Short mmCIF file of N, CA and C in Angstrom, two decimals:
data_model
loop_
_atom_site.label_atom_id
_atom_site.label_comp_id
_atom_site.label_asym_id
_atom_site.label_seq_id
_atom_site.Cartn_x
_atom_site.Cartn_y
_atom_site.Cartn_z
N MET A 1 -258.42 54.97 170.11
CA MET A 1 -258.07 55.67 171.33
C MET A 1 -256.66 56.21 171.20
N LEU A 2 -256.46 57.43 171.62
CA LEU A 2 -255.15 58.05 171.54
C LEU A 2 -254.38 57.82 172.83
N THR A 3 -253.09 57.45 172.68
CA THR A 3 -252.23 57.34 173.84
C THR A 3 -251.48 58.65 173.99
N GLY A 4 -250.60 58.74 174.98
CA GLY A 4 -249.85 59.97 175.22
C GLY A 4 -249.06 60.43 174.00
N ASN A 5 -248.40 59.47 173.30
CA ASN A 5 -247.61 59.84 172.12
C ASN A 5 -248.52 60.18 170.94
N ASP A 6 -249.62 59.46 170.80
CA ASP A 6 -250.51 59.69 169.67
C ASP A 6 -251.15 61.07 169.74
N GLU A 7 -251.44 61.56 170.93
CA GLU A 7 -252.04 62.89 171.05
C GLU A 7 -251.09 63.95 170.54
N GLY A 8 -249.80 63.84 170.87
CA GLY A 8 -248.82 64.80 170.40
C GLY A 8 -248.68 64.75 168.89
N VAL A 9 -248.70 63.54 168.32
CA VAL A 9 -248.59 63.39 166.88
C VAL A 9 -249.83 63.97 166.21
N ALA A 10 -251.01 63.68 166.75
CA ALA A 10 -252.23 64.20 166.16
C ALA A 10 -252.27 65.72 166.24
N ARG A 11 -251.78 66.29 167.30
CA ARG A 11 -251.78 67.74 167.48
C ARG A 11 -250.93 68.43 166.42
N TRP A 12 -249.68 67.96 166.20
CA TRP A 12 -248.85 68.64 165.21
C TRP A 12 -249.32 68.32 163.81
N ALA A 13 -249.89 67.13 163.58
CA ALA A 13 -250.37 66.79 162.25
C ALA A 13 -251.54 67.68 161.85
N LEU A 14 -252.41 67.98 162.78
CA LEU A 14 -253.54 68.86 162.48
C LEU A 14 -253.10 70.30 162.30
N ALA A 15 -252.05 70.70 163.00
CA ALA A 15 -251.59 72.08 162.95
C ALA A 15 -250.63 72.34 161.79
N ALA A 16 -250.13 71.29 161.15
CA ALA A 16 -249.14 71.46 160.09
C ALA A 16 -249.79 72.05 158.84
N PRO A 17 -249.15 73.03 158.24
CA PRO A 17 -249.68 73.58 157.00
C PRO A 17 -249.54 72.57 155.87
N SER A 18 -250.43 72.62 154.91
CA SER A 18 -250.42 71.63 153.84
C SER A 18 -249.74 72.14 152.58
N SER A 19 -249.02 73.24 152.65
CA SER A 19 -248.39 73.79 151.45
C SER A 19 -246.92 73.41 151.42
N GLY A 20 -246.54 72.56 150.49
CA GLY A 20 -245.15 72.21 150.26
C GLY A 20 -244.63 71.13 151.19
N PRO A 21 -243.66 70.36 150.71
CA PRO A 21 -243.12 69.25 151.52
C PRO A 21 -242.28 69.73 152.68
N ASN A 22 -241.60 70.86 152.56
CA ASN A 22 -240.74 71.34 153.64
C ASN A 22 -241.55 71.82 154.83
N ALA A 23 -242.71 72.39 154.61
CA ALA A 23 -243.54 72.89 155.71
C ALA A 23 -243.98 71.74 156.60
N THR A 24 -244.36 70.63 156.01
CA THR A 24 -244.82 69.49 156.80
C THR A 24 -243.67 68.87 157.58
N SER A 25 -242.51 68.70 156.94
CA SER A 25 -241.40 68.07 157.65
C SER A 25 -240.90 68.97 158.79
N GLU A 26 -240.93 70.29 158.61
CA GLU A 26 -240.54 71.21 159.68
C GLU A 26 -241.50 71.10 160.85
N ALA A 27 -242.79 71.05 160.56
CA ALA A 27 -243.79 70.90 161.62
C ALA A 27 -243.62 69.57 162.33
N ALA A 28 -243.27 68.54 161.58
CA ALA A 28 -243.07 67.22 162.19
C ALA A 28 -241.89 67.25 163.15
N ARG A 29 -240.79 67.90 162.73
CA ARG A 29 -239.62 67.98 163.62
C ARG A 29 -239.95 68.74 164.90
N ARG A 30 -240.65 69.85 164.77
CA ARG A 30 -241.02 70.63 165.96
C ARG A 30 -241.96 69.84 166.85
N GLY A 31 -242.90 69.14 166.27
CA GLY A 31 -243.87 68.37 167.05
C GLY A 31 -243.22 67.23 167.80
N ILE A 32 -242.32 66.54 167.14
CA ILE A 32 -241.64 65.42 167.78
C ILE A 32 -240.72 65.92 168.87
N ALA A 33 -239.99 67.00 168.63
CA ALA A 33 -239.06 67.53 169.62
C ALA A 33 -239.80 68.01 170.87
N SER A 34 -240.87 68.76 170.71
CA SER A 34 -241.58 69.25 171.88
C SER A 34 -242.35 68.12 172.56
N GLY A 35 -242.81 67.14 171.79
CA GLY A 35 -243.51 66.00 172.38
C GLY A 35 -242.58 65.14 173.22
N ALA A 36 -241.31 65.07 172.82
CA ALA A 36 -240.35 64.27 173.58
C ALA A 36 -240.13 64.86 174.96
N GLY A 37 -240.04 66.19 175.05
CA GLY A 37 -239.86 66.83 176.35
C GLY A 37 -241.05 66.62 177.24
N ARG A 38 -242.23 66.75 176.68
CA ARG A 38 -243.44 66.52 177.46
C ARG A 38 -243.55 65.06 177.88
N SER A 39 -243.11 64.17 177.01
CA SER A 39 -243.18 62.74 177.32
C SER A 39 -242.28 62.42 178.51
N ARG A 40 -241.07 63.00 178.53
CA ARG A 40 -240.16 62.75 179.66
C ARG A 40 -240.74 63.28 180.95
N LEU A 41 -241.30 64.47 180.89
CA LEU A 41 -241.90 65.06 182.09
C LEU A 41 -243.08 64.22 182.55
N ALA A 42 -243.90 63.77 181.60
CA ALA A 42 -245.04 62.93 181.96
C ALA A 42 -244.59 61.63 182.61
N ARG A 43 -243.52 61.03 182.07
CA ARG A 43 -243.02 59.79 182.67
C ARG A 43 -242.43 60.04 184.05
N ALA A 44 -241.77 61.20 184.24
CA ALA A 44 -241.16 61.52 185.53
C ALA A 44 -242.22 61.80 186.59
N LEU A 45 -243.39 62.22 186.17
CA LEU A 45 -244.45 62.53 187.13
C LEU A 45 -245.38 61.35 187.41
N ARG A 46 -245.11 60.21 186.82
CA ARG A 46 -245.91 59.02 187.10
C ARG A 46 -245.64 58.54 188.53
N VAL A 47 -246.65 58.00 189.14
CA VAL A 47 -246.53 57.51 190.51
C VAL A 47 -245.49 56.39 190.59
N GLU A 48 -245.45 55.53 189.59
CA GLU A 48 -244.49 54.42 189.61
C GLU A 48 -243.06 54.92 189.63
N TRP A 49 -242.76 55.90 188.76
CA TRP A 49 -241.40 56.41 188.68
C TRP A 49 -241.05 57.18 189.94
N LEU A 50 -241.95 58.03 190.40
CA LEU A 50 -241.69 58.81 191.61
C LEU A 50 -241.49 57.89 192.81
N GLY A 51 -242.30 56.86 192.93
CA GLY A 51 -242.18 55.93 194.05
C GLY A 51 -240.87 55.18 194.04
N GLN A 52 -240.48 54.68 192.88
CA GLN A 52 -239.22 53.94 192.80
C GLN A 52 -238.02 54.85 193.03
N THR A 53 -238.08 56.05 192.50
CA THR A 53 -236.97 56.98 192.70
C THR A 53 -236.86 57.38 194.18
N ALA A 54 -238.00 57.67 194.80
CA ALA A 54 -237.98 58.02 196.23
C ALA A 54 -237.46 56.85 197.06
N ALA A 55 -237.86 55.63 196.72
CA ALA A 55 -237.39 54.46 197.47
C ALA A 55 -235.89 54.28 197.33
N SER A 56 -235.35 54.46 196.13
CA SER A 56 -233.91 54.29 195.94
C SER A 56 -233.12 55.39 196.65
N VAL A 57 -233.64 56.62 196.62
CA VAL A 57 -232.95 57.72 197.32
C VAL A 57 -232.99 57.48 198.83
N CYS A 58 -234.12 57.03 199.35
CA CYS A 58 -234.21 56.73 200.79
C CYS A 58 -233.27 55.60 201.18
N TRP A 59 -233.16 54.60 200.32
CA TRP A 59 -232.26 53.48 200.59
C TRP A 59 -230.82 53.98 200.64
N ILE A 60 -230.43 54.83 199.70
CA ILE A 60 -229.07 55.40 199.69
C ILE A 60 -228.85 56.23 200.96
N ALA A 61 -229.82 57.06 201.31
CA ALA A 61 -229.69 57.90 202.50
C ALA A 61 -229.57 57.06 203.77
N SER A 62 -230.35 55.99 203.85
CA SER A 62 -230.28 55.15 205.05
C SER A 62 -228.93 54.45 205.15
N MET A 63 -228.37 54.07 204.01
CA MET A 63 -227.05 53.43 204.03
C MET A 63 -225.97 54.42 204.46
N LEU A 64 -226.09 55.65 203.99
CA LEU A 64 -225.08 56.65 204.33
C LEU A 64 -225.18 57.10 205.78
N THR A 65 -226.42 57.18 206.31
CA THR A 65 -226.57 57.64 207.70
C THR A 65 -226.24 56.54 208.70
N SER A 66 -226.50 55.28 208.35
CA SER A 66 -226.21 54.19 209.29
C SER A 66 -224.74 53.78 209.27
N GLY A 67 -224.05 54.19 208.24
CA GLY A 67 -222.63 53.87 208.16
C GLY A 67 -222.37 52.64 207.31
N ILE A 68 -221.23 52.64 206.69
CA ILE A 68 -220.83 51.52 205.83
C ILE A 68 -219.64 50.85 206.49
N SER A 69 -219.90 49.68 207.05
CA SER A 69 -218.85 49.03 207.82
C SER A 69 -218.49 47.64 207.29
N SER A 70 -219.24 47.12 206.34
CA SER A 70 -218.93 45.79 205.83
C SER A 70 -219.12 45.75 204.31
N SER A 71 -218.71 44.65 203.72
CA SER A 71 -218.85 44.52 202.27
C SER A 71 -220.33 44.44 201.88
N GLY A 72 -221.16 43.90 202.76
CA GLY A 72 -222.60 43.86 202.49
C GLY A 72 -223.21 45.25 202.43
N ASP A 73 -222.71 46.16 203.25
CA ASP A 73 -223.17 47.55 203.21
C ASP A 73 -222.82 48.20 201.88
N TRP A 74 -221.61 47.92 201.39
CA TRP A 74 -221.21 48.47 200.09
C TRP A 74 -222.07 47.91 198.97
N LEU A 75 -222.38 46.61 199.06
CA LEU A 75 -223.25 46.01 198.04
C LEU A 75 -224.64 46.66 198.04
N GLN A 76 -225.16 46.92 199.23
CA GLN A 76 -226.47 47.58 199.31
C GLN A 76 -226.42 48.99 198.73
N LEU A 77 -225.34 49.70 199.01
CA LEU A 77 -225.19 51.05 198.47
C LEU A 77 -225.09 51.02 196.94
N PHE A 78 -224.33 50.06 196.40
CA PHE A 78 -224.23 49.92 194.95
C PHE A 78 -225.58 49.53 194.33
N ALA A 79 -226.31 48.65 195.00
CA ALA A 79 -227.62 48.24 194.48
C ALA A 79 -228.59 49.42 194.45
N ALA A 80 -228.61 50.20 195.51
CA ALA A 80 -229.51 51.37 195.55
C ALA A 80 -229.10 52.41 194.51
N SER A 81 -227.80 52.59 194.33
CA SER A 81 -227.32 53.54 193.33
C SER A 81 -227.64 53.08 191.92
N ALA A 82 -227.50 51.78 191.66
CA ALA A 82 -227.85 51.24 190.35
C ALA A 82 -229.34 51.40 190.07
N TRP A 83 -230.16 51.21 191.07
CA TRP A 83 -231.60 51.38 190.94
C TRP A 83 -231.94 52.83 190.58
N LEU A 84 -231.29 53.77 191.27
CA LEU A 84 -231.51 55.19 190.98
C LEU A 84 -231.05 55.53 189.57
N LEU A 85 -229.89 55.05 189.16
CA LEU A 85 -229.39 55.31 187.81
C LEU A 85 -230.30 54.71 186.75
N ALA A 86 -230.85 53.54 187.00
CA ALA A 86 -231.79 52.93 186.06
C ALA A 86 -233.05 53.76 185.93
N ASN A 87 -233.52 54.32 187.03
CA ASN A 87 -234.70 55.19 186.97
C ASN A 87 -234.41 56.44 186.16
N ILE A 88 -233.25 57.03 186.36
CA ILE A 88 -232.88 58.23 185.62
C ILE A 88 -232.72 57.90 184.13
N ALA A 89 -232.11 56.77 183.83
CA ALA A 89 -231.92 56.37 182.43
C ALA A 89 -233.25 56.10 181.74
N SER A 90 -234.24 55.62 182.48
CA SER A 90 -235.54 55.37 181.86
C SER A 90 -236.21 56.66 181.42
N ILE A 91 -235.88 57.77 182.04
CA ILE A 91 -236.42 59.07 181.65
C ILE A 91 -235.61 59.62 180.46
N ALA A 92 -234.30 59.38 180.46
CA ALA A 92 -233.44 59.95 179.42
C ALA A 92 -233.63 59.29 178.07
N THR A 93 -234.01 58.00 178.05
CA THR A 93 -234.17 57.30 176.79
C THR A 93 -235.58 57.50 176.25
N PRO A 94 -235.74 57.44 174.92
CA PRO A 94 -237.08 57.58 174.35
C PRO A 94 -237.97 56.42 174.76
N GLU A 95 -239.26 56.71 174.90
CA GLU A 95 -240.21 55.69 175.31
C GLU A 95 -240.50 54.75 174.15
N ALA A 96 -240.47 53.45 174.42
CA ALA A 96 -240.77 52.45 173.39
C ALA A 96 -242.28 52.41 173.15
N ASP A 97 -242.63 52.12 171.89
CA ASP A 97 -244.05 52.03 171.54
C ASP A 97 -244.67 50.75 172.01
#
C-alpha cells in the first residue's frame, strides 16, 4: 500500500529517464522538492491540524478581547501562542516516516 510520501516517490521514479546517472538524480531532486511542498499542503489541510490551529487562534483572540489583567491571563496567552507556533512548526519541518 502506498502512503502519501510513497506515491510521490513512485511517481517520479516511474517518470525518471533511465539514461545516465545524472538524469535519475536530477529527477529525484525535482520529485523530492515538489513532493515536499505537496506534503506540507496536505498536512496543513488535515482536519487535525486545521482544528488545532483554529482552536489556538480562537484562544488567543478570546484572551485579547477579554483583556489581560493578571499573570494567569499572560500565561494563557503564552500557552495559546506556543500551541500556534508548534502547529506552524509541524508544517515547516519535514514529515517523519
